[in-house]
Amino acid sequence: MPPPAASHFVCSSPSLFPLSSFPSSSSSKPQIGYCPTPTLTRLSSVASLSKPKSHLRKLTPLSAVSIEKETIISERPHTFLRETDGQDDGSVRSRFQRMIMEVQDSVCAALEAVDGAGKFKEDAWTRPGGGGGISRVLQDGAVFEKAGVNISVVYGVMPPEAYRAAKASAADEKPGPIPFFAAGVSSVLHPKNPFAPTLHFNYRYFETDAPKDAPGAPRQWWFGGGTDLTPAYIFEEDVKHFHSIQKQACDKFDPSFYPRFKKWCDDYFYITHRGERRGLGGIFFDDLNDYDQEMLLSFTTECANSVVPAYIPIIEKRKDIPFNESQKAWQQLRRGRYVEFNLVYDRGTTFGLKTGGRIESILVSLPLSARWEYDHKPEEGSEEWKLLNACINPEEWI
């Protein structure tokens, strides 16, 4: 048995869109390391749960497929699309790629401006078979402990279990390897100040081609993504501002979107074994293809462009508030919850690992440090308790 006060060294994708590259890899035996004291720990090794408990969602063993290894390049290219896709022909693939590149640039510029000291390191890469991506990370800045903003445009073939991870519906299961195209932008932002919230956003587009032995079968496509806020302390005006920006983006297209996707977000980011949500929600949707494709492309673009006005004003207000060691420790405990969710439940993490994704891109936005304390319970009525209560009992913020 582990010592009474044990911290698990774990590492998993923080819900980043994982399709960054697909080097060959193989599954390894899961490992859990124990730390004898509940101190801050650097997240430095990949781990998994060796056997899911009966009350947890079932985990599928990892099984990465061999796909060409990425090649690091010195400059970002104009496009990652194959020539056979027309590159700039006005297709959904082409316009979605252009959108995610523009969003990456605008978000990184805004983050560097508010940080004032940190600069993003960029790695661009391609694959011989087509596709590639750009990974950017700002680490140990004045405001941000770690901020990652990735884009990827990827062609490949995924095994059936990876397809099931990408598509929630078991009814969509196909036999045999599935040719696919996927593009996305994803980010997780971890500020240093415990009064400044973590933010995650992720917007992606998928297409799957029909198997060669199924002539005439239609190509499938869908959009997915969302933006959600994960604070350690509640400032009601901040949460209302964040949710109001999400609602504004949704209402431009369908008034049913915000309440529907807000609930979806609360349900998706639920840590079953804790009985609480990861944070205070936002919007989330997946497998979305039951509307006009052009409308959904515009909707996803609007959501991605709402990240800066939703988040930057909050950071500006909270980044310089004085804090003490106890408040910092609470932030680290909440980051532990963040890691737990992504380790056990996140579909994006599962997909990236099953398809042999580029590990540095999958894990780029894990926090530098997190904390686990044995049987920690905040004092009822405290500011920490108020946050935990809101994670257990989701609120309607607007």
Short mmCIF file of C-alpha atoms in Angstrom, two decimals:
data_model
loop_
_atom_site.label_atom_id
_atom_site.label_comp_id
_atom_site.label_asym_id
_atom_site.label_seq_id
_atom_site.Cartn_x
_atom_site.Cartn_y
_atom_site.Cartn_z
CA MET A 1 0.00 0.00 0.00
CA PRO A 2 1.18 3.59 -0.58
CA PRO A 3 2.10 5.82 2.34
CA PRO A 4 -0.82 7.74 3.87
CA ALA A 5 0.06 11.04 2.22
CA ALA A 6 0.68 10.02 -1.37
CA SER A 7 1.05 12.10 -4.50
CA HIS A 8 0.68 10.36 -7.83
CA PHE A 9 3.18 11.38 -10.48
CA VAL A 10 0.97 11.42 -13.55
CA CYS A 11 1.08 12.90 -16.98
CA SER A 12 -1.61 13.11 -19.61
CA SER A 13 -2.91 15.48 -22.22
CA PRO A 14 -4.71 18.51 -20.84
CA SER A 15 -7.45 18.15 -23.41
CA LEU A 16 -5.27 19.55 -26.12
CA PHE A 17 -6.32 18.58 -29.59
CA PRO A 18 -3.72 15.84 -29.92
CA LEU A 19 -3.34 15.49 -33.67
CA SER A 20 0.11 16.95 -33.99
CA SER A 21 2.07 14.13 -35.57
CA PHE A 22 2.07 10.39 -35.54
CA PRO A 23 5.44 8.75 -34.87
CA SER A 24 5.61 5.03 -34.39
CA SER A 25 5.12 3.97 -30.80
CA SER A 26 3.93 1.05 -28.80
CA SER A 27 1.92 0.73 -25.65
CA SER A 28 3.79 0.38 -22.38
CA LYS A 29 2.84 -0.98 -19.01
CA PRO A 30 1.13 1.63 -16.87
CA GLN A 31 3.04 2.94 -13.91
CA ILE A 32 2.14 4.98 -10.86
CA GLY A 33 4.82 6.55 -8.71
CA TYR A 34 4.23 7.58 -5.13
CA CYS A 35 5.63 10.56 -3.28
CA PRO A 36 5.81 10.26 0.52
CA THR A 37 4.85 13.89 1.20
CA PRO A 38 2.12 16.12 -0.29
CA THR A 39 4.56 18.60 -1.79
CA LEU A 40 4.43 20.33 -5.15
CA THR A 41 5.53 17.85 -7.78
CA ARG A 42 6.82 18.35 -11.29
CA LEU A 43 4.75 16.36 -13.75
CA SER A 44 7.47 14.52 -15.58
CA SER A 45 6.35 11.05 -16.55
CA VAL A 46 3.45 9.50 -18.39
CA ALA A 47 1.32 7.23 -16.26
CA SER A 48 -2.03 5.53 -16.39
CA LEU A 49 -4.31 3.61 -14.11
CA SER A 50 -3.44 -0.06 -14.27
CA LYS A 51 -7.00 -1.20 -13.81
CA PRO A 52 -10.14 0.96 -13.79
CA LYS A 53 -12.38 0.64 -10.78
CA SER A 54 -15.83 -0.72 -11.39
CA HIS A 55 -17.47 2.67 -10.92
CA LEU A 56 -15.24 4.41 -13.47
CA ARG A 57 -15.81 4.67 -17.18
CA LYS A 58 -14.08 1.76 -18.88
CA LEU A 59 -10.65 2.49 -20.30
CA THR A 60 -9.50 0.93 -23.54
CA PRO A 61 -5.87 -0.29 -23.61
CA LEU A 62 -3.61 1.95 -25.67
CA SER A 63 -2.68 0.63 -29.08
CA ALA A 64 -0.79 3.13 -31.22
CA VAL A 65 -0.39 2.54 -34.92
CA SER A 66 2.79 3.01 -36.90
CA ILE A 67 2.58 6.24 -38.90
CA GLU A 68 5.39 8.28 -40.37
CA LYS A 69 7.45 10.27 -37.90
CA GLU A 70 7.30 14.05 -38.07
CA THR A 71 10.09 16.20 -39.47
CA ILE A 72 10.87 19.45 -37.67
CA ILE A 73 11.12 22.39 -40.09
CA SER A 74 12.65 25.83 -39.64
CA GLU A 75 9.69 27.90 -40.87
CA ARG A 76 5.94 27.46 -40.80
CA PRO A 77 4.62 26.67 -44.28
CA HIS A 78 1.81 28.45 -46.06
CA THR A 79 -0.28 25.30 -45.89
CA PHE A 80 -0.19 21.76 -44.52
CA LEU A 81 -2.79 20.51 -46.97
CA ARG A 82 -1.95 18.03 -49.68
CA GLU A 83 -1.94 19.24 -53.26
CA THR A 84 -4.81 16.83 -53.96
CA ASP A 85 -6.95 18.88 -51.54
CA GLY A 86 -6.50 22.01 -53.63
CA GLN A 87 -4.81 23.79 -50.70
CA ASP A 88 -6.53 27.17 -51.20
CA ASP A 89 -9.55 26.06 -53.17
CA GLY A 90 -12.16 27.36 -50.74
CA SER A 91 -12.94 23.91 -49.34
CA VAL A 92 -13.92 23.42 -45.72
CA ARG A 93 -10.52 21.85 -45.10
CA SER A 94 -8.73 24.88 -46.53
CA ARG A 95 -10.83 27.48 -44.72
CA PHE A 96 -10.67 25.65 -41.39
CA GLN A 97 -6.89 25.45 -41.68
CA ARG A 98 -6.70 29.19 -42.37
CA MET A 99 -8.94 29.90 -39.38
CA ILE A 100 -6.89 27.90 -36.88
CA MET A 101 -3.65 29.51 -38.06
CA GLU A 102 -5.15 32.96 -37.56
CA VAL A 103 -6.51 32.03 -34.14
CA GLN A 104 -3.14 30.68 -33.03
CA ASP A 105 -1.48 33.94 -34.06
CA SER A 106 -4.07 36.18 -32.40
CA VAL A 107 -4.20 34.23 -29.13
CA CYS A 108 -0.41 34.03 -28.83
CA ALA A 109 -0.07 37.78 -29.52
CA ALA A 110 -2.64 38.57 -26.83
CA LEU A 111 -0.97 36.27 -24.29
CA GLU A 112 2.50 37.72 -24.91
CA ALA A 113 1.10 41.22 -24.53
CA VAL A 114 -0.55 40.49 -21.18
CA ASP A 115 2.46 38.51 -19.91
CA GLY A 116 4.91 41.27 -20.77
CA ALA A 117 8.00 39.09 -20.43
CA GLY A 118 7.41 35.56 -21.75
CA LYS A 119 7.69 34.66 -25.42
CA PHE A 120 6.38 31.60 -27.21
CA LYS A 121 8.78 28.94 -28.41
CA GLU A 122 7.60 27.50 -31.72
CA ASP A 123 8.15 24.09 -33.26
CA ALA A 124 6.76 23.51 -36.75
CA TRP A 125 6.76 20.08 -38.34
CA THR A 126 5.50 18.14 -41.31
CA ARG A 127 4.99 14.50 -42.21
CA PRO A 128 6.03 12.81 -45.47
CA GLY A 129 2.51 11.49 -46.03
CA GLY A 130 0.97 14.93 -45.69
CA GLY A 131 -0.02 17.27 -42.95
CA GLY A 132 1.82 18.81 -40.05
CA GLY A 133 1.43 21.30 -37.28
CA ILE A 134 2.78 24.13 -35.16
CA SER A 135 3.30 23.78 -31.42
CA ARG A 136 3.87 26.91 -29.34
CA VAL A 137 4.63 27.10 -25.64
CA LEU A 138 5.32 29.99 -23.28
CA GLN A 139 6.89 28.80 -20.05
CA ASP A 140 7.91 30.57 -16.82
CA GLY A 141 6.68 33.98 -17.95
CA ALA A 142 5.76 36.89 -15.70
CA VAL A 143 2.05 35.97 -15.72
CA PHE A 144 1.84 32.47 -17.16
CA GLU A 145 3.50 29.47 -15.60
CA LYS A 146 2.83 27.62 -18.82
CA ALA A 147 0.73 28.36 -21.88
CA GLY A 148 0.46 26.09 -24.90
CA VAL A 149 -1.28 26.87 -28.18
CA ASN A 150 -1.16 24.15 -30.86
CA ILE A 151 -2.50 23.70 -34.33
CA SER A 152 -2.41 20.54 -36.43
CA VAL A 153 -3.56 19.42 -39.86
CA VAL A 154 -3.18 15.67 -40.12
CA TYR A 155 -3.84 12.85 -42.56
CA GLY A 156 -3.64 9.27 -41.44
CA VAL A 157 -5.27 5.94 -40.77
CA MET A 158 -6.60 5.18 -37.33
CA PRO A 159 -7.40 1.81 -35.80
CA PRO A 160 -11.03 1.11 -34.83
CA GLU A 161 -10.40 1.83 -31.14
CA ALA A 162 -9.01 5.27 -31.99
CA TYR A 163 -12.06 5.93 -34.16
CA ARG A 164 -14.27 5.06 -31.20
CA ALA A 165 -12.27 7.51 -29.08
CA ALA A 166 -12.78 10.23 -31.67
CA LYS A 167 -16.49 9.46 -32.12
CA ALA A 168 -18.60 9.07 -29.02
CA SER A 169 -21.33 6.95 -30.59
CA ALA A 170 -20.71 3.22 -30.59
CA ALA A 171 -23.17 2.96 -33.47
CA ASP A 172 -20.62 4.71 -35.67
CA GLU A 173 -18.04 1.96 -35.21
CA LYS A 174 -16.47 0.74 -38.43
CA PRO A 175 -14.47 -2.44 -38.97
CA GLY A 176 -10.85 -2.15 -39.97
CA PRO A 177 -8.52 0.88 -40.22
CA ILE A 178 -10.21 4.22 -40.95
CA PRO A 179 -8.60 6.83 -43.26
CA PHE A 180 -9.08 10.28 -41.76
CA PHE A 181 -8.34 14.00 -42.03
CA ALA A 182 -8.31 16.14 -38.90
CA ALA A 183 -7.47 19.75 -38.16
CA GLY A 184 -7.67 21.68 -34.93
CA VAL A 185 -6.46 24.41 -32.63
CA SER A 186 -6.11 23.74 -28.93
CA SER A 187 -4.76 25.47 -25.89
CA VAL A 188 -4.46 25.29 -22.12
CA LEU A 189 -3.30 28.36 -20.21
CA HIS A 190 -1.99 28.11 -16.63
CA PRO A 191 -1.37 31.46 -14.89
CA LYS A 192 0.96 31.74 -11.90
CA ASN A 193 -1.46 33.70 -9.72
CA PRO A 194 -4.03 31.44 -8.00
CA PHE A 195 -6.67 34.16 -8.43
CA ALA A 196 -6.24 34.05 -12.22
CA PRO A 197 -8.09 31.09 -13.81
CA THR A 198 -6.81 28.36 -16.08
CA LEU A 199 -8.43 28.34 -19.51
CA HIS A 200 -8.84 25.52 -21.99
CA PHE A 201 -10.12 25.81 -25.54
CA ASN A 202 -10.19 23.37 -28.42
CA TYR A 203 -11.85 23.55 -31.85
CA ARG A 204 -11.49 20.80 -34.43
CA TYR A 205 -12.79 19.41 -37.69
CA PHE A 206 -12.80 15.73 -38.68
CA GLU A 207 -13.42 13.86 -41.89
CA THR A 208 -13.28 10.09 -42.38
CA ASP A 209 -13.11 8.45 -45.77
CA ALA A 210 -15.01 5.33 -46.67
CA PRO A 211 -13.01 2.08 -46.52
CA LYS A 212 -11.76 0.92 -49.90
CA ASP A 213 -13.96 -2.16 -49.75
CA ALA A 214 -17.12 -0.08 -49.33
CA PRO A 215 -17.66 1.65 -52.70
CA GLY A 216 -20.17 4.46 -52.60
CA ALA A 217 -20.13 4.82 -48.82
CA PRO A 218 -20.35 8.50 -47.84
CA ARG A 219 -17.53 10.47 -46.29
CA GLN A 220 -18.35 11.45 -42.72
CA TRP A 221 -17.52 14.83 -41.18
CA TRP A 222 -18.09 16.60 -37.87
CA PHE A 223 -17.03 19.58 -35.78
CA GLY A 224 -16.15 19.58 -32.11
CA GLY A 225 -14.69 21.74 -29.39
CA GLY A 226 -15.40 24.26 -26.70
CA THR A 227 -13.98 26.76 -24.23
CA ASP A 228 -14.09 26.28 -20.46
CA LEU A 229 -12.88 28.12 -17.37
CA THR A 230 -11.10 26.44 -14.44
CA PRO A 231 -10.48 28.88 -11.59
CA ALA A 232 -9.17 28.11 -8.12
CA TYR A 233 -11.19 30.96 -6.64
CA ILE A 234 -14.57 32.32 -7.70
CA PHE A 235 -14.99 35.94 -8.76
CA GLU A 236 -18.61 35.96 -9.82
CA GLU A 237 -18.19 38.92 -12.17
CA ASP A 238 -15.40 37.06 -13.99
CA VAL A 239 -17.43 33.88 -14.42
CA LYS A 240 -20.46 35.84 -15.62
CA HIS A 241 -18.32 37.75 -18.10
CA PHE A 242 -16.82 34.52 -19.43
CA HIS A 243 -20.18 32.80 -19.84
CA SER A 244 -21.79 35.87 -21.40
CA ILE A 245 -19.15 35.88 -24.16
CA GLN A 246 -19.83 32.19 -24.83
CA LYS A 247 -23.57 32.86 -24.96
CA GLN A 248 -23.11 35.77 -27.36
CA ALA A 249 -21.12 33.59 -29.73
CA CYS A 250 -23.77 30.85 -29.58
CA ASP A 251 -26.78 33.16 -29.90
CA LYS A 252 -25.56 34.50 -33.24
CA PHE A 253 -26.36 31.09 -34.71
CA ASP A 254 -28.99 29.36 -32.59
CA PRO A 255 -30.46 30.41 -29.20
CA SER A 256 -30.58 26.76 -28.18
CA PHE A 257 -26.80 26.37 -28.53
CA TYR A 258 -25.66 28.00 -25.28
CA PRO A 259 -27.94 26.14 -22.85
CA ARG A 260 -27.36 22.90 -24.74
CA PHE A 261 -23.59 23.22 -24.96
CA LYS A 262 -23.26 24.66 -21.45
CA LYS A 263 -24.90 21.55 -20.02
CA TRP A 264 -22.79 19.37 -22.31
CA CYS A 265 -19.69 21.06 -20.91
CA ASP A 266 -20.81 20.52 -17.29
CA ASP A 267 -21.50 16.85 -18.04
CA TYR A 268 -18.35 16.20 -20.07
CA PHE A 269 -15.84 17.64 -17.61
CA TYR A 270 -17.23 15.57 -14.75
CA ILE A 271 -14.71 13.66 -12.64
CA THR A 272 -16.79 10.63 -11.77
CA HIS A 273 -14.50 9.25 -9.09
CA ARG A 274 -14.53 12.64 -7.31
CA GLY A 275 -18.18 13.53 -7.92
CA GLU A 276 -17.22 17.00 -9.13
CA ARG A 277 -16.55 18.99 -12.29
CA ARG A 278 -13.09 20.06 -13.34
CA GLY A 279 -14.05 23.72 -13.27
CA LEU A 280 -16.91 26.17 -13.81
CA GLY A 281 -17.73 25.16 -17.35
CA GLY A 282 -18.35 27.07 -20.52
CA ILE A 283 -19.43 25.39 -23.74
CA PHE A 284 -18.58 22.03 -25.25
CA PHE A 285 -19.85 20.09 -28.27
CA ASP A 286 -18.72 17.13 -30.31
CA ASP A 287 -19.75 15.01 -33.30
CA LEU A 288 -21.67 18.06 -34.54
CA ASN A 289 -22.90 17.51 -38.08
CA ASP A 290 -26.68 17.86 -37.87
CA TYR A 291 -26.64 21.44 -39.19
CA ASP A 292 -25.48 23.01 -42.44
CA GLN A 293 -21.72 22.58 -42.81
CA GLU A 294 -21.17 26.23 -43.71
CA MET A 295 -23.08 27.36 -40.63
CA LEU A 296 -21.06 25.09 -38.38
CA LEU A 297 -17.80 26.34 -39.87
CA SER A 298 -18.86 29.93 -39.15
CA PHE A 299 -20.04 28.97 -35.67
CA THR A 300 -16.78 27.25 -34.79
CA THR A 301 -14.85 30.25 -36.10
CA GLU A 302 -16.93 32.62 -33.96
CA CYS A 303 -16.31 30.49 -30.86
CA ALA A 304 -12.56 30.37 -31.47
CA ASN A 305 -12.41 34.13 -32.02
CA SER A 306 -14.25 34.72 -28.72
CA VAL A 307 -11.40 33.31 -26.62
CA VAL A 308 -9.43 36.55 -26.34
CA PRO A 309 -12.34 38.83 -25.31
CA ALA A 310 -13.61 36.17 -22.89
CA TYR A 311 -10.30 35.56 -21.10
CA ILE A 312 -7.84 38.44 -21.38
CA PRO A 313 -9.93 40.97 -19.38
CA ILE A 314 -10.10 38.46 -16.50
CA ILE A 315 -6.34 37.93 -16.52
CA GLU A 316 -5.71 41.68 -16.57
CA LYS A 317 -7.77 42.08 -13.40
CA ARG A 318 -6.36 39.12 -11.44
CA LYS A 319 -2.73 38.62 -12.44
CA ASP A 320 -1.24 40.98 -9.84
CA ILE A 321 -3.41 40.24 -6.79
CA PRO A 322 -1.21 39.37 -3.76
CA PHE A 323 -1.51 35.75 -2.58
CA ASN A 324 -0.07 33.53 0.12
CA GLU A 325 1.34 29.99 0.22
CA SER A 326 -1.97 28.47 1.30
CA GLN A 327 -3.78 29.98 -1.68
CA LYS A 328 -1.05 28.76 -4.02
CA ALA A 329 -1.33 25.25 -2.55
CA TRP A 330 -5.09 25.28 -3.23
CA GLN A 331 -4.42 26.21 -6.85
CA GLN A 332 -2.05 23.25 -7.10
CA LEU A 333 -4.67 20.91 -5.65
CA ARG A 334 -7.17 22.06 -8.28
CA ARG A 335 -4.56 21.43 -10.95
CA GLY A 336 -4.32 17.91 -9.61
CA ARG A 337 -8.01 17.54 -10.44
CA TYR A 338 -7.26 18.87 -13.91
CA VAL A 339 -4.69 16.15 -14.47
CA GLU A 340 -6.97 13.44 -13.06
CA PHE A 341 -9.72 14.27 -15.53
CA ASN A 342 -7.40 14.15 -18.50
CA LEU A 343 -5.73 10.97 -17.33
CA VAL A 344 -8.95 9.03 -16.95
CA TYR A 345 -11.68 10.49 -19.13
CA ASP A 346 -10.55 12.82 -21.91
CA ARG A 347 -11.30 11.52 -25.41
CA GLY A 348 -8.73 13.80 -27.03
CA THR A 349 -5.95 12.38 -24.89
CA THR A 350 -7.03 8.84 -25.70
CA PHE A 351 -7.15 9.56 -29.41
CA GLY A 352 -3.71 11.18 -29.45
CA LEU A 353 -2.07 8.32 -27.62
CA LYS A 354 -3.85 5.62 -29.62
CA THR A 355 -2.71 7.15 -32.90
CA GLY A 356 0.89 7.58 -31.78
CA GLY A 357 0.65 11.37 -31.59
CA ARG A 358 3.64 13.61 -30.94
CA ILE A 359 4.02 13.39 -27.16
CA GLU A 360 5.43 16.90 -26.69
CA SER A 361 2.35 18.29 -28.43
CA ILE A 362 -0.09 16.09 -26.54
CA LEU A 363 1.46 17.05 -23.19
CA VAL A 364 2.57 20.59 -24.01
CA SER A 365 0.15 22.35 -21.69
CA LEU A 366 0.30 20.22 -18.59
CA PRO A 367 1.00 22.48 -15.60
CA LEU A 368 4.59 22.54 -14.43
CA SER A 369 3.44 21.52 -10.96
CA ALA A 370 0.41 20.07 -9.22
CA ARG A 371 -0.44 18.78 -5.76
CA TRP A 372 -2.26 15.87 -4.15
CA GLU A 373 -2.98 15.81 -0.42
CA TYR A 374 -4.48 12.91 1.44
CA ASP A 375 -8.17 13.42 2.26
CA HIS A 376 -8.05 17.19 1.83
CA LYS A 377 -11.31 18.96 2.66
CA PRO A 378 -11.63 22.75 2.64
CA GLU A 379 -13.34 24.39 5.61
CA GLU A 380 -17.07 24.81 5.00
CA GLY A 381 -17.91 28.38 4.06
CA SER A 382 -14.34 29.23 3.01
CA GLU A 383 -13.51 30.59 -0.44
CA GLU A 384 -11.98 27.23 -1.32
CA TRP A 385 -15.16 25.45 -0.22
CA LYS A 386 -17.25 27.80 -2.40
CA LEU A 387 -15.23 26.80 -5.46
CA LEU A 388 -15.52 23.10 -4.68
CA ASN A 389 -19.25 23.44 -4.06
CA ALA A 390 -19.72 25.10 -7.45
CA CYS A 391 -17.79 22.27 -9.09
CA ILE A 392 -20.08 19.75 -7.39
CA ASN A 393 -23.28 21.70 -8.05
CA PRO A 394 -23.04 23.53 -11.40
CA GLU A 395 -24.66 26.97 -11.48
CA GLU A 396 -26.41 28.98 -14.18
CA TRP A 397 -24.11 32.00 -14.31
CA ILE A 398 -26.18 34.11 -16.66
#
